[in-house]
Amino acid sequence: MINQPENGSNLLEAIRQGIYEEMTNDKSVFVIGEDVATYGGAFKLTEGFVDVFGKERMIDTPISEAAIVGAACGAALMGMKPVAEFQFIDFISCGFDMLTNYAAKSRYRGCGAIGAVFRGPCGSGVRGGPFHSINAEAFFLNTAGLKIIEPSTAYDAKGLIKAAIRDPDPVLFFEHKKLYRLPRLREVLPDEDYTVEIGKARIAREGKDLSIITFGAQTLNALDAAEKLSAEDGLDIEVLDLRTLAPLDKEAILATVRKTNRVMILHEASLTGGIGGELSAIIAEEAFEWLDAPIIRVASIDSPVPFAPQMEDYYLPSLEEIIDACRKLASY
């Protein structure tokens, strides 16, 4: 058992605890990826696991994401429960064919379900440059058969990684690296076993004047903007944290629209082709008559992620941009 720090767990520690507990309770769970065993992972998430579970369940691989995904798929078909790690989610593209044409379609083709987790760090804002900073959810949202998760709290991260490992179908588990060791996310987690249901959003902040629909690291930006606007403008803003991007929690999305009648969609990936377009379509098709203002999307600009700090800051949605969009929406 991994002892929880006295001051609580951060997001990385929560995921680490969740995987460790599942490996302890289920001998069919194993971890596979580059440097996950001896080195303990690029971010040290699995540090020390090899000493407990051995090299048969902590498998270091060559630098080939396609091979990692393929091996995980094969193992899952044989009844194992692989947790495959990408050192950075940018390189999930190297396993795209196996994920979209095999893992996602295996159940449909009658070959059997692939109960595997494909996880890794995503996200910008850490000066990682164009090859270590992307948000990849939009690449996979159009692929039926994949579940996609991105948590924003330590509690959700642990509960969702455990749920993902137990899920009978392939799950993409994206972890924003900027949140890994963020002090404000540290919280004391329950000692008892728990999971968080896949496909269910959560209200991160109750409000009545307008809604911000978001997920991942942008949930924190949305909460910061809401508090600032409450203090300066008296606006009462609701923040809906999606948690699961596929399947989307339509019920929660439509409920917040009907409650506040004004909606801003916030995500970190580039605007064009992002999840904000799909969310906007759902709201327009199923809750148009509840809207008192046009839907506003706030996202990163259509560009590779810059390396220079000032350029990356310009690329990302800023707190000021979110606040300005909220004020525009509220005054419509």
GROMACS .gro file of C-alpha atoms in nm:
model
  332
    1MET     CA    1   0.000   0.000   0.000
    2ILE     CA    2   0.119   0.353  -0.077
    3ASN     CA    3   0.092   0.572   0.229
    4GLN     CA    4  -0.083   0.901   0.161
    5PRO     CA    5   0.110   1.216   0.263
    6GLU     CA    6  -0.025   1.376   0.582
    7ASN     CA    7  -0.121   1.692   0.392
    8GLY     CA    8  -0.305   1.494   0.127
    9SER     CA    9  -0.232   1.378  -0.227
   10ASN     CA   10  -0.164   1.581  -0.538
   11LEU     CA   11  -0.297   1.474  -0.877
   12LEU     CA   12   0.008   1.266  -0.969
   13GLU     CA   13   0.010   1.089  -0.633
   14ALA     CA   14  -0.362   1.018  -0.666
   15ILE     CA   15  -0.317   0.847  -1.003
   16ARG     CA   16  -0.017   0.662  -0.867
   17GLN     CA   17  -0.222   0.535  -0.571
   18GLY     CA   18  -0.507   0.430  -0.797
   19ILE     CA   19  -0.287   0.221  -1.027
   20TYR     CA   20  -0.099   0.069  -0.733
   21GLU     CA   21  -0.422  -0.035  -0.561
   22GLU     CA   22  -0.561  -0.195  -0.877
   23MET     CA   23  -0.235  -0.384  -0.934
   24THR     CA   24  -0.244  -0.504  -0.573
   25ASN     CA   25  -0.604  -0.621  -0.592
   26ASP     CA   26  -0.597  -0.769  -0.944
   27LYS     CA   27  -0.300  -0.974  -1.066
   28SER     CA   28  -0.409  -0.928  -1.428
   29VAL     CA   29  -0.330  -0.554  -1.416
   30PHE     CA   30   0.015  -0.459  -1.544
   31VAL     CA   31   0.195  -0.145  -1.665
   32ILE     CA   32   0.374  -0.118  -1.999
   33GLY     CA   33   0.562   0.172  -2.153
   34GLU     CA   34   0.893   0.348  -2.198
   35ASP     CA   35   1.102   0.365  -1.878
   36VAL     CA   36   0.804   0.280  -1.656
   37ALA     CA   37   0.987   0.012  -1.456
   38THR     CA   38   1.351   0.078  -1.368
   39TYR     CA   39   1.330   0.456  -1.406
   40GLY     CA   40   0.976   0.486  -1.271
   41GLY     CA   41   0.828   0.683  -1.560
   42ALA     CA   42   0.914   1.022  -1.707
   43PHE     CA   43   0.732   1.195  -1.420
   44LYS     CA   44   0.814   0.924  -1.162
   45LEU     CA   45   0.451   0.818  -1.138
   46THR     CA   46   0.542   0.448  -1.116
   47GLU     CA   47   0.865   0.490  -0.920
   48GLY     CA   48   0.928   0.185  -0.702
   49PHE     CA   49   0.651  -0.024  -0.859
   50VAL     CA   50   0.901  -0.268  -1.012
   51ASP     CA   51   1.034  -0.352  -0.665
   52VAL     CA   52   0.685  -0.455  -0.556
   53PHE     CA   53   0.536  -0.609  -0.869
   54GLY     CA   54   0.844  -0.727  -1.058
   55LYS     CA   55   0.944  -0.692  -1.422
   56GLU     CA   56   0.671  -0.927  -1.543
   57ARG     CA   57   0.410  -0.667  -1.446
   58MET     CA   58   0.622  -0.355  -1.497
   59ILE     CA   59   0.737  -0.379  -1.856
   60ASP     CA   60   0.989  -0.140  -2.011
   61THR     CA   61   0.956  -0.114  -2.388
   62PRO     CA   62   1.155   0.018  -2.682
   63ILE     CA   63   1.069   0.368  -2.805
   64SER     CA   64   0.774   0.258  -3.016
   65GLU     CA   65   0.426   0.378  -2.922
   66ALA     CA   66   0.276   0.159  -3.194
   67ALA     CA   67   0.434  -0.145  -3.031
   68ILE     CA   68   0.315  -0.037  -2.685
   69VAL     CA   69  -0.044  -0.004  -2.804
   70GLY     CA   70  -0.027  -0.327  -3.003
   71ALA     CA   71   0.114  -0.525  -2.711
   72ALA     CA   72  -0.150  -0.380  -2.479
   73CYS     CA   73  -0.428  -0.472  -2.720
   74GLY     CA   74  -0.302  -0.828  -2.754
   75ALA     CA   75  -0.269  -0.870  -2.380
   76ALA     CA   76  -0.619  -0.734  -2.324
   77LEU     CA   77  -0.762  -0.983  -2.571
   78MET     CA   78  -0.599  -1.258  -2.366
   79GLY     CA   79  -0.769  -1.139  -2.047
   80MET     CA   80  -0.502  -0.912  -1.903
   81LYS     CA   81  -0.564  -0.549  -1.799
   82PRO     CA   82  -0.282  -0.335  -1.938
   83VAL     CA   83  -0.213   0.022  -1.832
   84ALA     CA   84  -0.006   0.160  -2.118
   85GLU     CA   85   0.187   0.483  -2.064
   86PHE     CA   86   0.291   0.742  -2.319
   87GLN     CA   87   0.576   0.955  -2.184
   88PHE     CA   88   0.403   1.255  -2.343
   89ILE     CA   89   0.059   1.237  -2.501
   90ASP     CA   90   0.199   1.406  -2.813
   91PHE     CA   91   0.345   1.069  -2.913
   92ILE     CA   92   0.010   0.895  -2.898
   93SER     CA   93   0.002   0.985  -3.267
   94CYS     CA   94   0.257   0.708  -3.329
   95GLY     CA   95   0.000   0.457  -3.202
   96PHE     CA   96  -0.296   0.618  -3.379
   97ASP     CA   97  -0.362   0.331  -3.620
   98MET     CA   98  -0.370   0.065  -3.349
   99LEU     CA   99  -0.591   0.281  -3.126
  100THR     CA  100  -0.847   0.385  -3.386
  101ASN     CA  101  -0.852   0.083  -3.616
  102TYR     CA  102  -0.798  -0.195  -3.366
  103ALA     CA  103  -0.860  -0.104  -3.003
  104ALA     CA  104  -1.170   0.104  -3.080
  105LYS     CA  105  -1.319  -0.143  -3.329
  106SER     CA  106  -1.232  -0.479  -3.177
  107ARG     CA  107  -1.561  -0.525  -2.990
  108TYR     CA  108  -1.763  -0.420  -3.296
  109ARG     CA  109  -1.573  -0.662  -3.520
  110GLY     CA  110  -1.651  -0.950  -3.285
  111CYS     CA  111  -1.289  -1.002  -3.184
  112GLY     CA  112  -1.359  -0.925  -2.819
  113ALA     CA  113  -1.343  -0.610  -2.611
  114ILE     CA  114  -1.007  -0.453  -2.537
  115GLY     CA  115  -1.011  -0.351  -2.172
  116ALA     CA  116  -0.697  -0.140  -2.168
  117VAL     CA  117  -0.601   0.204  -2.039
  118PHE     CA  118  -0.381   0.430  -2.249
  119ARG     CA  119  -0.259   0.713  -2.029
  120GLY     CA  120  -0.008   0.995  -2.021
  121PRO     CA  121   0.064   1.364  -1.960
  122CYS     CA  122  -0.094   1.623  -2.186
  123GLY     CA  123  -0.121   1.999  -2.190
  124SER     CA  124   0.061   2.326  -2.234
  125GLY     CA  125   0.188   2.600  -2.009
  126VAL     CA  126   0.504   2.425  -1.892
  127ARG     CA  127   0.740   2.545  -2.169
  128GLY     CA  128   0.752   2.204  -2.333
  129GLY     CA  129   0.742   2.333  -2.690
  130PRO     CA  130   0.546   2.191  -2.984
  131PHE     CA  131   0.632   1.824  -2.926
  132HIS     CA  132   0.563   1.790  -2.552
  133SER     CA  133   0.257   2.010  -2.498
  134ILE     CA  134  -0.045   1.909  -2.701
  135ASN     CA  135  -0.401   1.830  -2.598
  136ALA     CA  136  -0.506   1.528  -2.803
  137GLU     CA  137  -0.874   1.478  -2.723
  138ALA     CA  138  -1.002   1.618  -3.053
  139PHE     CA  139  -0.804   1.358  -3.251
  140PHE     CA  140  -1.011   1.079  -3.097
  141LEU     CA  141  -1.355   1.228  -3.033
  142ASN     CA  142  -1.472   1.112  -3.376
  143THR     CA  143  -1.367   0.752  -3.309
  144ALA     CA  144  -1.654   0.540  -3.178
  145GLY     CA  145  -1.545   0.281  -2.925
  146LEU     CA  146  -1.301   0.491  -2.722
  147LYS     CA  147  -1.369   0.649  -2.384
  148ILE     CA  148  -1.178   0.969  -2.303
  149ILE     CA  149  -1.112   1.105  -1.954
  150GLU     CA  150  -0.932   1.414  -1.826
  151PRO     CA  151  -0.961   1.488  -1.452
  152SER     CA  152  -0.895   1.818  -1.274
  153THR     CA  153  -0.890   1.708  -0.907
  154ALA     CA  154  -0.693   1.450  -0.712
  155TYR     CA  155  -1.013   1.280  -0.594
  156ASP     CA  156  -1.143   1.244  -0.947
  157ALA     CA  157  -0.804   1.138  -1.082
  158LYS     CA  158  -0.780   0.843  -0.845
  159GLY     CA  159  -1.143   0.741  -0.879
  160LEU     CA  160  -1.142   0.767  -1.256
  161ILE     CA  161  -0.813   0.581  -1.313
  162LYS     CA  162  -0.948   0.294  -1.102
  163ALA     CA  163  -1.275   0.300  -1.298
  164ALA     CA  164  -1.081   0.309  -1.626
  165ILE     CA  165  -0.873   0.004  -1.532
  166ARG     CA  166  -1.189  -0.189  -1.442
  167ASP     CA  167  -1.371  -0.080  -1.759
  168PRO     CA  168  -1.415  -0.352  -2.025
  169ASP     CA  169  -1.342  -0.114  -2.314
  170PRO     CA  170  -1.040   0.097  -2.419
  171VAL     CA  171  -0.997   0.420  -2.224
  172LEU     CA  172  -0.775   0.716  -2.308
  173PHE     CA  173  -0.673   0.880  -1.980
  174PHE     CA  174  -0.524   1.227  -2.026
  175GLU     CA  175  -0.344   1.392  -1.734
  176HIS     CA  176  -0.255   1.761  -1.757
  177LYS     CA  177   0.108   1.775  -1.655
  178LYS     CA  178   0.072   2.127  -1.513
  179LEU     CA  179  -0.165   1.982  -1.253
  180TYR     CA  180   0.055   1.690  -1.148
  181ARG     CA  181   0.220   1.857  -0.850
  182LEU     CA  182   0.012   2.173  -0.818
  183PRO     CA  183  -0.019   2.249  -0.443
  184ARG     CA  184  -0.376   2.378  -0.464
  185LEU     CA  185  -0.498   2.038  -0.582
  186ARG     CA  186  -0.361   1.853  -0.281
  187GLU     CA  187  -0.640   1.688  -0.080
  188VAL     CA  188  -0.685   1.404   0.166
  189LEU     CA  189  -0.836   1.110  -0.020
  190PRO     CA  190  -1.064   0.845   0.132
  191ASP     CA  191  -0.893   0.537   0.275
  192GLU     CA  192  -1.169   0.310   0.149
  193ASP     CA  193  -1.182   0.185  -0.208
  194TYR     CA  194  -1.380   0.411  -0.442
  195THR     CA  195  -1.430   0.487  -0.809
  196VAL     CA  196  -1.575   0.782  -0.999
  197GLU     CA  197  -1.829   0.694  -1.265
  198ILE     CA  198  -1.710   0.738  -1.621
  199GLY     CA  199  -1.940   0.959  -1.829
  200LYS     CA  200  -2.052   1.186  -1.544
  201ALA     CA  201  -1.964   1.555  -1.519
  202ARG     CA  202  -1.949   1.746  -1.190
  203ILE     CA  203  -2.051   2.096  -1.093
  204ALA     CA  204  -1.725   2.250  -0.972
  205ARG     CA  205  -1.901   2.574  -0.874
  206GLU     CA  206  -2.272   2.649  -0.844
  207GLY     CA  207  -2.401   2.964  -1.013
  208LYS     CA  208  -2.705   3.119  -1.176
  209ASP     CA  209  -2.592   3.397  -1.415
  210LEU     CA  210  -2.390   3.204  -1.675
  211SER     CA  211  -2.215   2.871  -1.721
  212ILE     CA  212  -1.857   2.785  -1.811
  213ILE     CA  213  -1.827   2.431  -1.949
  214THR     CA  214  -1.471   2.305  -1.933
  215PHE     CA  215  -1.235   2.029  -1.814
  216GLY     CA  216  -0.877   1.958  -1.711
  217ALA     CA  217  -0.648   2.247  -1.623
  218GLN     CA  218  -0.890   2.503  -1.761
  219THR     CA  219  -1.129   2.413  -1.480
  220LEU     CA  220  -0.895   2.600  -1.245
  221ASN     CA  221  -0.887   2.903  -1.477
  222ALA     CA  222  -1.266   2.897  -1.492
  223LEU     CA  223  -1.291   2.886  -1.112
  224ASP     CA  224  -1.041   3.171  -1.076
  225ALA     CA  225  -1.234   3.380  -1.328
  226ALA     CA  226  -1.562   3.305  -1.151
  227GLU     CA  227  -1.426   3.419  -0.815
  228LYS     CA  228  -1.281   3.737  -0.961
  229LEU     CA  229  -1.604   3.822  -1.143
  230SER     CA  230  -1.805   3.752  -0.829
  231ALA     CA  231  -1.592   3.999  -0.635
  232GLU     CA  232  -1.571   4.269  -0.903
  233ASP     CA  233  -1.899   4.239  -1.095
  234GLY     CA  234  -2.130   4.047  -0.866
  235LEU     CA  235  -2.169   3.773  -1.129
  236ASP     CA  236  -2.265   3.427  -1.007
  237ILE     CA  237  -2.097   3.184  -1.246
  238GLU     CA  238  -2.149   2.810  -1.266
  239VAL     CA  239  -1.852   2.594  -1.366
  240LEU     CA  240  -1.921   2.249  -1.510
  241ASP     CA  241  -1.619   2.017  -1.514
  242LEU     CA  242  -1.686   1.753  -1.780
  243ARG     CA  243  -1.430   1.501  -1.645
  244THR     CA  244  -1.525   1.257  -1.923
  245LEU     CA  245  -1.507   1.377  -2.284
  246ALA     CA  246  -1.638   1.056  -2.439
  247PRO     CA  247  -1.908   0.975  -2.361
  248LEU     CA  248  -2.019   1.330  -2.283
  249ASP     CA  249  -2.263   1.386  -1.998
  250LYS     CA  250  -2.537   1.545  -2.208
  251GLU     CA  251  -2.777   1.557  -1.916
  252ALA     CA  252  -2.540   1.773  -1.709
  253ILE     CA  253  -2.454   1.993  -2.007
  254LEU     CA  254  -2.816   2.065  -2.090
  255ALA     CA  255  -2.906   2.111  -1.724
  256THR     CA  256  -2.655   2.392  -1.675
  257VAL     CA  257  -2.772   2.559  -1.998
  258ARG     CA  258  -3.133   2.553  -1.880
  259LYS     CA  259  -3.027   2.687  -1.542
  260THR     CA  260  -2.821   2.992  -1.647
  261ASN     CA  261  -2.925   3.049  -2.012
  262ARG     CA  262  -2.577   3.173  -2.103
  263VAL     CA  263  -2.285   2.946  -2.190
  264MET     CA  264  -1.913   2.980  -2.244
  265ILE     CA  265  -1.715   2.673  -2.353
  266LEU     CA  266  -1.350   2.673  -2.249
  267HIS     CA  267  -1.079   2.431  -2.361
  268GLU     CA  268  -0.702   2.441  -2.402
  269ALA     CA  269  -0.668   2.276  -2.743
  270SER     CA  270  -0.683   2.497  -3.051
  271LEU     CA  271  -1.023   2.646  -3.130
  272THR     CA  272  -1.085   2.503  -3.477
  273GLY     CA  273  -1.201   2.142  -3.467
  274GLY     CA  274  -1.192   2.136  -3.088
  275ILE     CA  275  -1.445   1.981  -2.852
  276GLY     CA  276  -1.606   2.323  -2.814
  277GLY     CA  277  -1.761   2.287  -3.158
  278GLU     CA  278  -1.929   1.958  -3.064
  279LEU     CA  279  -2.053   2.099  -2.734
  280SER     CA  280  -2.191   2.403  -2.914
  281ALA     CA  281  -2.376   2.179  -3.159
  282ILE     CA  282  -2.531   1.974  -2.878
  283ILE     CA  283  -2.654   2.288  -2.703
  284ALA     CA  284  -2.781   2.448  -3.025
  285GLU     CA  285  -2.968   2.134  -3.127
  286GLU     CA  286  -3.113   2.038  -2.790
  287ALA     CA  287  -3.137   2.357  -2.582
  288PHE     CA  288  -3.151   2.645  -2.828
  289GLU     CA  289  -3.473   2.786  -2.686
  290TRP     CA  290  -3.309   2.817  -2.343
  291LEU     CA  291  -3.030   3.045  -2.464
  292ASP     CA  292  -3.046   3.418  -2.393
  293ALA     CA  293  -2.716   3.487  -2.570
  294PRO     CA  294  -2.491   3.328  -2.835
  295ILE     CA  295  -2.258   3.053  -2.720
  296ILE     CA  296  -1.902   3.176  -2.674
  297ARG     CA  297  -1.595   2.957  -2.720
  298VAL     CA  298  -1.260   3.040  -2.561
  299ALA     CA  299  -0.962   2.825  -2.658
  300SER     CA  300  -0.602   2.837  -2.774
  301ILE     CA  301  -0.521   2.991  -3.110
  302ASP     CA  302  -0.479   2.775  -3.420
  303SER     CA  303  -0.105   2.721  -3.397
  304PRO     CA  304   0.148   2.464  -3.284
  305VAL     CA  305   0.235   2.520  -2.918
  306PRO     CA  306   0.518   2.778  -2.910
  307PHE     CA  307   0.830   2.726  -2.701
  308ALA     CA  308   0.908   3.088  -2.613
  309PRO     CA  309   0.735   3.172  -2.281
  310GLN     CA  310   0.571   3.493  -2.398
  311MET     CA  311   0.447   3.327  -2.717
  312GLU     CA  312   0.307   3.027  -2.529
  313ASP     CA  313   0.126   3.262  -2.292
  314TYR     CA  314  -0.025   3.439  -2.594
  315TYR     CA  315  -0.123   3.105  -2.748
  316LEU     CA  316  -0.314   2.985  -2.440
  317PRO     CA  317  -0.650   3.117  -2.316
  318SER     CA  318  -0.566   3.368  -2.044
  319LEU     CA  319  -0.756   3.454  -1.728
  320GLU     CA  320  -0.818   3.801  -1.871
  321GLU     CA  321  -0.959   3.653  -2.192
  322ILE     CA  322  -1.197   3.432  -1.995
  323ILE     CA  323  -1.310   3.724  -1.779
  324ASP     CA  324  -1.367   3.947  -2.082
  325ALA     CA  325  -1.571   3.673  -2.252
  326CYS     CA  326  -1.784   3.627  -1.939
  327ARG     CA  327  -1.854   4.000  -1.918
  328LYS     CA  328  -1.949   4.009  -2.284
  329LEU     CA  329  -2.180   3.712  -2.236
  330ALA     CA  330  -2.342   3.854  -1.923
  331SER     CA  331  -2.413   4.190  -2.086
  332TYR     CA  332  -2.566   4.051  -2.405
   0.00000   0.00000   0.00000
